[in-house]
Coordinates of N, CA and C in Angstrom, one line a residue:
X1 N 123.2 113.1 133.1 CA 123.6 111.7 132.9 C 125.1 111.6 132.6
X2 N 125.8 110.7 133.0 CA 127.3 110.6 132.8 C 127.6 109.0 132.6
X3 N 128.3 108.7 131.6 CA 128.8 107.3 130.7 C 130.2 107.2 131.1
X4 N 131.0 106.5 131.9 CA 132.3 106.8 132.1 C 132.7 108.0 132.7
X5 N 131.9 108.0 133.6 CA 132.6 109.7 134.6 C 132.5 111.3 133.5
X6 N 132.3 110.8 132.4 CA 131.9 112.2 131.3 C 130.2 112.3 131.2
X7 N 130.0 113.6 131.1 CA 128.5 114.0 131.2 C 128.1 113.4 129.8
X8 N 127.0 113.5 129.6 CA 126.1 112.8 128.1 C 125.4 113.2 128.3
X9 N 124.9 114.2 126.8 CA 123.3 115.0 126.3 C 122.1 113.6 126.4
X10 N 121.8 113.4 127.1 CA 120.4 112.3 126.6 C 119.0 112.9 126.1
X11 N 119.5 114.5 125.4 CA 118.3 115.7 125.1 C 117.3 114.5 124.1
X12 N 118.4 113.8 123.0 CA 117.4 113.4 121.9 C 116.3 112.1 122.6
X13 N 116.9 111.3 123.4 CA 116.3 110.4 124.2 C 115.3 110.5 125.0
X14 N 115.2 111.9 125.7 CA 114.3 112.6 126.6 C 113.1 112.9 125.2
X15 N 113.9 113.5 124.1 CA 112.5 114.0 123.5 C 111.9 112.7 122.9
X16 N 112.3 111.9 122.4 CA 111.8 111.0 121.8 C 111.1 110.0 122.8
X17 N 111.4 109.7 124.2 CA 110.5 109.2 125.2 C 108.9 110.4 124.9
X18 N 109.3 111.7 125.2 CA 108.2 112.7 125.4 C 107.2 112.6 124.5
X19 N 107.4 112.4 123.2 CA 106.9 112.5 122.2 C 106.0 111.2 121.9
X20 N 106.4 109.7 122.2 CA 106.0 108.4 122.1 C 104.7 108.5 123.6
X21 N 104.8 109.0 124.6 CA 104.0 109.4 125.3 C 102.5 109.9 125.1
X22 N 103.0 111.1 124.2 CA 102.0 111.9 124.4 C 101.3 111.2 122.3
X23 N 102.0 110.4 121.6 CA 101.0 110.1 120.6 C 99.9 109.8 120.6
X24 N 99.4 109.6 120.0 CA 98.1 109.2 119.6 C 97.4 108.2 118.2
X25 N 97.9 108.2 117.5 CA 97.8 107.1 116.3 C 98.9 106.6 115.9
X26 N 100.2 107.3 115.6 CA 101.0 106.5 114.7 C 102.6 107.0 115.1
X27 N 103.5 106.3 114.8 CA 105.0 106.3 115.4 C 105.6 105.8 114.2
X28 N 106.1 106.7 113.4 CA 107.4 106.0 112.5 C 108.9 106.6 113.0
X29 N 109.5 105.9 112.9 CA 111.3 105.7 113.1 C 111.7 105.1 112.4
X30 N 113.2 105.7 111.5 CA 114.2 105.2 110.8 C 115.5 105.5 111.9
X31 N 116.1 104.2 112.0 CA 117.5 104.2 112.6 C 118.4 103.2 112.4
X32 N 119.5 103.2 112.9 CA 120.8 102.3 112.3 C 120.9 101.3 113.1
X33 N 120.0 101.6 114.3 CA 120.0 100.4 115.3 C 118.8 100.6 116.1
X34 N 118.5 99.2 116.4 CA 117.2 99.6 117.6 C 117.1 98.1 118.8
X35 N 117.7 99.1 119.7 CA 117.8 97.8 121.1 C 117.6 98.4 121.9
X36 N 117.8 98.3 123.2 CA 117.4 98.8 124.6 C 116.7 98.2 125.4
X37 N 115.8 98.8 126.2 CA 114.8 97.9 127.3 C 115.4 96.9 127.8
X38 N 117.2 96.5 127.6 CA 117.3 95.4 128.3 C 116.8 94.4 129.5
X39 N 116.2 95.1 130.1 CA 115.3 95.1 131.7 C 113.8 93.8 131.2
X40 N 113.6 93.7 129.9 CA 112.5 93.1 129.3 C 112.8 91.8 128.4
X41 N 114.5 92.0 128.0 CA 115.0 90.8 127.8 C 114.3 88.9 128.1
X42 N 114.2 88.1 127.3 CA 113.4 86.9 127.7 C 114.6 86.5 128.6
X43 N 116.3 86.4 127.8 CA 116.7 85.9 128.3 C 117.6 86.4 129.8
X44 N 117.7 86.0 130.8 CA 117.5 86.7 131.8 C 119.3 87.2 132.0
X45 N 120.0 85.8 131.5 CA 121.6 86.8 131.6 C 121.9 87.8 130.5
X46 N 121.0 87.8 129.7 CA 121.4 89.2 128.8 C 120.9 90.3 129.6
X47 N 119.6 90.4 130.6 CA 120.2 91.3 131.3 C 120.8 92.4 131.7
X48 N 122.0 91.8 132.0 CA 123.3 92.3 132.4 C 124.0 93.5 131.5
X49 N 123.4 93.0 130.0 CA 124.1 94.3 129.1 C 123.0 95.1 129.1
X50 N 124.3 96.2 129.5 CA 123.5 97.6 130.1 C 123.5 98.2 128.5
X51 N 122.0 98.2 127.8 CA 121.5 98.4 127.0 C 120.2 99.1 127.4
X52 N 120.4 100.4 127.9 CA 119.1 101.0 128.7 C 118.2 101.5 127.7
X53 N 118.9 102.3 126.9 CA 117.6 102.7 126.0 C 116.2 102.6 126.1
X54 N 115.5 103.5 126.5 CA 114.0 103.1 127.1 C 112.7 102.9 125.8
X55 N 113.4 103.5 124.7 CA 112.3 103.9 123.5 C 111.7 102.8 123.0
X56 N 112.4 101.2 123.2 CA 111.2 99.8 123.1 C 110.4 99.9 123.9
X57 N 110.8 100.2 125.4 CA 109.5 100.2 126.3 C 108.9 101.2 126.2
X58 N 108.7 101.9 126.1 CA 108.0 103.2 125.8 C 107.1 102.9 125.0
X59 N 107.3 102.5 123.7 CA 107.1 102.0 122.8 C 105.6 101.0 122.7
X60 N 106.4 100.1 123.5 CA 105.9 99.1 124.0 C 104.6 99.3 125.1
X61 N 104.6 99.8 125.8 CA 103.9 100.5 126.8 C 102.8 101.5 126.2
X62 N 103.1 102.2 125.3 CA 102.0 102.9 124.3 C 101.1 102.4 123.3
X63 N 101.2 100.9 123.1 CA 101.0 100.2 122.7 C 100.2 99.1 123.1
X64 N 100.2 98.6 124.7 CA 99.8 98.3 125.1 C 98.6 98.5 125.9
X65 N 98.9 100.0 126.3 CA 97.6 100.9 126.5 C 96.6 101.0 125.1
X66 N 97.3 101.3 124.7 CA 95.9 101.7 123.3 C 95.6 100.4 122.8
X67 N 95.9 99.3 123.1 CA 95.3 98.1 123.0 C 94.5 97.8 124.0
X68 N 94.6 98.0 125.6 CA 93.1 98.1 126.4 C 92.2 99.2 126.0
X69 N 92.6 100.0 125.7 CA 91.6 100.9 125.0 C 90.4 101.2 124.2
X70 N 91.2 99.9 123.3 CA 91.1 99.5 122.2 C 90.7 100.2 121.3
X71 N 91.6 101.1 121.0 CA 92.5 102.2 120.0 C 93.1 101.3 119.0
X72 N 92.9 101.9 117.9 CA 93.9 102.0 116.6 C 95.0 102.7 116.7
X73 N 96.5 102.1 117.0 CA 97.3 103.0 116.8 C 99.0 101.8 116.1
X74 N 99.7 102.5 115.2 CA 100.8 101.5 114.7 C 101.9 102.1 114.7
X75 N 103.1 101.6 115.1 CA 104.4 101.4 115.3 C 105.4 101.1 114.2
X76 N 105.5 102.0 113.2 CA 106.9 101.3 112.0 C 107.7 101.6 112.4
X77 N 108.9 101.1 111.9 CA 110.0 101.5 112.5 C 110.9 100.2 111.5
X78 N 111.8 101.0 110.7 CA 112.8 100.6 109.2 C 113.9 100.9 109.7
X79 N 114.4 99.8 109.5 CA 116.1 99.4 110.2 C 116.8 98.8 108.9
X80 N 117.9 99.0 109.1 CA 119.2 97.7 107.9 C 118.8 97.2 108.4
X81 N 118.7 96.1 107.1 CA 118.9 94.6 107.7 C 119.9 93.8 108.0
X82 N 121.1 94.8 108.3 CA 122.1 94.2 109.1 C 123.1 95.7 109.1
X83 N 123.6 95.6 110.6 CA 123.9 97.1 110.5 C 125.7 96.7 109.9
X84 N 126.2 98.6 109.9 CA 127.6 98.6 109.0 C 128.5 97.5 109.4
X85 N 129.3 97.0 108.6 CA 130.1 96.1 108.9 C 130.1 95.0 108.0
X86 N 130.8 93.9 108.5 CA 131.4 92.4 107.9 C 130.5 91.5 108.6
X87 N 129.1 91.2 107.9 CA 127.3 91.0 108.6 C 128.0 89.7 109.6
X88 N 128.9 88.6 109.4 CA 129.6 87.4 109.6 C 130.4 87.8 111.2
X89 N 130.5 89.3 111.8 CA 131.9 89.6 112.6 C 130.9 89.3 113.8
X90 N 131.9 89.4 115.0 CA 131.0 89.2 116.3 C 130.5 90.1 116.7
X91 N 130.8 91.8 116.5 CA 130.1 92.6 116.7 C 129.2 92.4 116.1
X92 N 128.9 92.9 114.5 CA 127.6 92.6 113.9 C 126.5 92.1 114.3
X93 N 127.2 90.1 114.4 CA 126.0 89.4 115.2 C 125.7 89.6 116.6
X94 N 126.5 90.4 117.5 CA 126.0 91.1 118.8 C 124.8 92.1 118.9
X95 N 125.1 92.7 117.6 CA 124.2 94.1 117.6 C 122.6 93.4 117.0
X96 N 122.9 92.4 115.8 CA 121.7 91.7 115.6 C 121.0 90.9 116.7
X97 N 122.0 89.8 117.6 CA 121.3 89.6 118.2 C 120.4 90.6 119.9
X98 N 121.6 91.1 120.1 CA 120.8 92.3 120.7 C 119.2 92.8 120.7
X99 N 119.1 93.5 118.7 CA 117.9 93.7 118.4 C 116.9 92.6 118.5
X100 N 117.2 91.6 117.8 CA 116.6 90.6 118.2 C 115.9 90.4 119.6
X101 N 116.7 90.7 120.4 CA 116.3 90.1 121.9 C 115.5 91.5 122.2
X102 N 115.7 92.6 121.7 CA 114.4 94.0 122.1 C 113.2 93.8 121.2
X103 N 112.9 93.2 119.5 CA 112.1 92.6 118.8 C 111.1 92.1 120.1
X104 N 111.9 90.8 120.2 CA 111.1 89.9 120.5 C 110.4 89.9 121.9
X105 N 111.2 91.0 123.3 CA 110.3 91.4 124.1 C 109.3 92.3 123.9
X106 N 109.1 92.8 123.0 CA 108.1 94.1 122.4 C 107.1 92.8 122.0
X107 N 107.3 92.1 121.2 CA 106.4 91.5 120.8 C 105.5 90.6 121.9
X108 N 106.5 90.0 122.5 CA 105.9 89.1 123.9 C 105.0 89.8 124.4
X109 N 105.7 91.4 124.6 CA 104.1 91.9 125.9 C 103.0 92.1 125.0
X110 N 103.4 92.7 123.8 CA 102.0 93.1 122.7 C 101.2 91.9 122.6
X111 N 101.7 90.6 122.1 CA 101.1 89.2 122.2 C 100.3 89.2 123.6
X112 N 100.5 89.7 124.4 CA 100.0 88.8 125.8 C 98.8 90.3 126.1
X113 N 99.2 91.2 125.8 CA 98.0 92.3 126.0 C 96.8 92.1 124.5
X114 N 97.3 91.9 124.0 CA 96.6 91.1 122.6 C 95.6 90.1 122.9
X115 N 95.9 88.9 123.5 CA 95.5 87.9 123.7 C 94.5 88.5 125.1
X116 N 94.8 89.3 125.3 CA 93.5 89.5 127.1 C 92.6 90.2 126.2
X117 N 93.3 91.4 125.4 CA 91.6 92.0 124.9 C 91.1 90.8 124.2
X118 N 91.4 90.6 123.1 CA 90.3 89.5 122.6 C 90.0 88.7 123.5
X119 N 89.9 88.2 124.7 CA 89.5 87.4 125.1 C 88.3 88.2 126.1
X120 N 88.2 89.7 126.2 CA 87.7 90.5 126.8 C 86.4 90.6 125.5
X121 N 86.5 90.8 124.2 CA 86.3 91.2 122.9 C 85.5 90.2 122.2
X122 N 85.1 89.2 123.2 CA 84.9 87.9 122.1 C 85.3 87.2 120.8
X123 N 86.5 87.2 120.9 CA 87.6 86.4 119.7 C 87.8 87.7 118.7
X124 N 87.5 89.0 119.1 CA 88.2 89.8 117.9 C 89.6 89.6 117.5
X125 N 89.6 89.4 116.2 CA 91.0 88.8 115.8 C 91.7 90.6 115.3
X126 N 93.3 90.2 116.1 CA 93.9 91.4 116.1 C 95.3 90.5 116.4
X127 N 96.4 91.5 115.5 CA 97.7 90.7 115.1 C 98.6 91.6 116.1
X128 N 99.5 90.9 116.1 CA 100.7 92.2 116.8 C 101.2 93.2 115.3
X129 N 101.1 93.0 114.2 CA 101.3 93.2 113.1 C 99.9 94.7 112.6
X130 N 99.4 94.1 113.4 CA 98.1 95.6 113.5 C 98.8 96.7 114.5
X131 N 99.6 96.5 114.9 CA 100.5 98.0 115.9 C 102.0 97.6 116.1
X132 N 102.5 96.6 115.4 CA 104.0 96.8 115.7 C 104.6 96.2 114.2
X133 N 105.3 97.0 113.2 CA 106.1 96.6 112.4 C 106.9 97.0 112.0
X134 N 108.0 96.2 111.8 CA 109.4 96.3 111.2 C 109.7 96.0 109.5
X135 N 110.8 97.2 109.4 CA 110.9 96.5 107.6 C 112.2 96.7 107.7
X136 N 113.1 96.1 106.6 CA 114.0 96.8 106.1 C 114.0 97.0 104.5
X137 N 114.9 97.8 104.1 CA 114.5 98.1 102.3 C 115.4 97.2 101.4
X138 N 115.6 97.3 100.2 CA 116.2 96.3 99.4 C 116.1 96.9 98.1
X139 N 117.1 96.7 97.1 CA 117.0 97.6 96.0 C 117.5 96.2 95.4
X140 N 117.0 96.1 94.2 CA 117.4 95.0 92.8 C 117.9 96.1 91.6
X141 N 118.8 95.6 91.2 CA 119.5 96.2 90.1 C 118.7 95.7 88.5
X142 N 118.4 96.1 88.0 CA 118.3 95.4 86.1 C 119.6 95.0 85.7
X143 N 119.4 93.6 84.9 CA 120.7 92.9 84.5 C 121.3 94.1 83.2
X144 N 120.6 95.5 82.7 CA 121.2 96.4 81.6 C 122.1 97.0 82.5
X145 N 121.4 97.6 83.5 CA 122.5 98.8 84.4 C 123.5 97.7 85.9
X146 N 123.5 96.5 85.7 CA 124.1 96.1 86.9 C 125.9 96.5 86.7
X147 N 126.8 97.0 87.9 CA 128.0 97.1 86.9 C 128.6 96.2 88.4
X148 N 129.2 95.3 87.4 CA 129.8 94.0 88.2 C 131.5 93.9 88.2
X149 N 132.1 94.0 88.6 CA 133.6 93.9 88.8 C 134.0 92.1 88.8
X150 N 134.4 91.9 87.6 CA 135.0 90.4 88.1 C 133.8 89.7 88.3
X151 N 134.7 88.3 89.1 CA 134.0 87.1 88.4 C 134.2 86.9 90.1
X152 N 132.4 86.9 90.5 CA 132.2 86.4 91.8 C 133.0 85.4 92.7
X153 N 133.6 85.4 93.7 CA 134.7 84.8 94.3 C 134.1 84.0 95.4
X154 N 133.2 84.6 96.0 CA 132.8 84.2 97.4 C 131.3 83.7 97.2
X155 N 130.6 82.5 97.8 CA 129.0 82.3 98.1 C 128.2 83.5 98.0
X156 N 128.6 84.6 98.9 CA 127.4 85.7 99.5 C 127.9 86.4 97.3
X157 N 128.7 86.7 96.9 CA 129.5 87.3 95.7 C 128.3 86.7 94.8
X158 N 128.2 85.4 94.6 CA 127.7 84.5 93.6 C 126.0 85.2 93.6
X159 N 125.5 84.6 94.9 CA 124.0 84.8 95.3 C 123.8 86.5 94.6
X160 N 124.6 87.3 95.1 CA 124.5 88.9 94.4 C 123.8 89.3 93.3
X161 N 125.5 87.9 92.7 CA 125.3 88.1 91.0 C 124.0 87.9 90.4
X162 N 123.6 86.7 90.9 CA 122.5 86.0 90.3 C 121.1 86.7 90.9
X163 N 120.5 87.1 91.8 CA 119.6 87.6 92.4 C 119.6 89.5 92.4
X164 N 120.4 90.0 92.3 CA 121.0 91.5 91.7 C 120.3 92.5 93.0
X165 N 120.0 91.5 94.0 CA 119.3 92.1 95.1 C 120.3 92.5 96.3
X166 N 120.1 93.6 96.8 CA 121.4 94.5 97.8 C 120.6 95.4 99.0
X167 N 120.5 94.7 99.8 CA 119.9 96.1 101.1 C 120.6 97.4 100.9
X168 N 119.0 97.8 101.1 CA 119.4 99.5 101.3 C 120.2 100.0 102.5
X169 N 120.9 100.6 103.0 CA 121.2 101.0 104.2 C 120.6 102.4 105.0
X170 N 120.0 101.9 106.0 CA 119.6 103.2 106.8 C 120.4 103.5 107.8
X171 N 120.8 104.8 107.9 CA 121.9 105.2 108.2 C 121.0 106.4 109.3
X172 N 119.8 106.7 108.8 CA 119.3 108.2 109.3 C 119.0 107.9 110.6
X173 N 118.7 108.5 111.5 CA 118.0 108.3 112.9 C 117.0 109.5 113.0
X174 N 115.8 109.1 112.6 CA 114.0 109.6 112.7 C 113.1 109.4 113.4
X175 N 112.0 110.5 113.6 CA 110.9 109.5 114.5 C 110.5 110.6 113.9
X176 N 108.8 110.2 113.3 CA 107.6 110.9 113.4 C 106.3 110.6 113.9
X177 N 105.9 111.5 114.5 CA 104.6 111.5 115.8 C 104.0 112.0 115.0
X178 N 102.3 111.1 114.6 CA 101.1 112.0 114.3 C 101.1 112.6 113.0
X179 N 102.3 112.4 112.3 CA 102.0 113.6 111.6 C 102.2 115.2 111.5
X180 N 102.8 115.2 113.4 CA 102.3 117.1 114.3 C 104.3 116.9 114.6
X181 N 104.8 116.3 115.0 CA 106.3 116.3 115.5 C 107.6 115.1 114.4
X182 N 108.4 116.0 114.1 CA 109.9 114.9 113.4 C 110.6 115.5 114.6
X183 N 111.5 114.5 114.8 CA 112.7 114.7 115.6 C 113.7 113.8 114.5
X184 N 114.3 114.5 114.2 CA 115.8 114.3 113.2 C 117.0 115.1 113.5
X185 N 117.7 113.9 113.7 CA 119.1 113.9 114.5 C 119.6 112.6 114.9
X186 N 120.9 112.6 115.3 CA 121.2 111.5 116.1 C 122.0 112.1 117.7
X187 N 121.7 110.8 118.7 CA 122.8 111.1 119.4 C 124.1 110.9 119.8
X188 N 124.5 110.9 119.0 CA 126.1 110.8 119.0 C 126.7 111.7 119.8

């Protein structure tokens, strides 16, 4: 593979497609970001951003099978809830809306392969939330140990104060298969 005329390892991407393939019940992943499948995009000129990353469709496609199946199998996967940066900049909101727009085609085809089995199933009720979930973490401080600098300046400063509530940051890039495979690393 080559990004700009320079070669690129895609080892970790290769394994983590291999690995989502061959599961069988369960997929967790921690990463700092999660987009790709642009190709699945609702919106059709986003498109265009070459956001290949295949691991939502993959994903997605494993998921879809074991729902004709009709297999028990689920999908976590724990992101920031807003990646590094100034959450307000246009990058930021790029990279959120980005994820957003790979969210919500995952969910679309799960919804629509959802809605055939049950309708195959006689009304068995089954969520997209039964094989695809997202979290992020969040830590609350106690008003004993909170250590506060000054006298809140800004809206987002105030809300802090008063609420003592602060996302965690995931920083790691993880995947575990089964129980039987971790792949930890990033590809940088």
């Amino acid at each position: 593979d080559y990004k700009k005329g320079r070669p690129v390892d895609s080892s970790i991407h290769t394994t983590m497609i291999h690995h989502i393939r061959r599961a069988k019940h369960f997929i967790y992943i921690e990463s700092q970001y999660f987009m790709g499948s642009s190709f699945m995009w609702s919106n059709s000129s986003d498109r265009k951003v070459k956001c290949n990353n295949l691991v939502p469709a993959e994903i997605t496609l494993k998921i879809c099978s074991k729902i004709a199946a009709g297999e028990k199998f689920t999908v976590y996967i724990l992101l920031p809830m807003w990646p590094e940066g100034v959450a307000g900049s246009k990058q930021v909101q790029d990279i959120l809306y980005w994820q957003r727009s790979t969210i919500e085609s995952m969910f679309k085809k799960i919804h629509a392969a959802l809605v055939h089995r049950m309708q195959q199933c006689n009304g068995e009720s089954i969520e997209v939330s039964d094989y695809l979930n997202f979290y992020s973490l969040g830590t609350r401080e106690a008003p004993s140990t909170s250590i506060r600098l000054g006298i809140p300046s800004s809206k987002d400063e105030r809300i802090l104060a008063i609420t003592r509530r602060h996302p965690v940051y995931v920083h790691s890039k993880m995947m575990i298969v089964d129980d039987e495979v971790a792949c930890i690393g990033s590809a940088n």
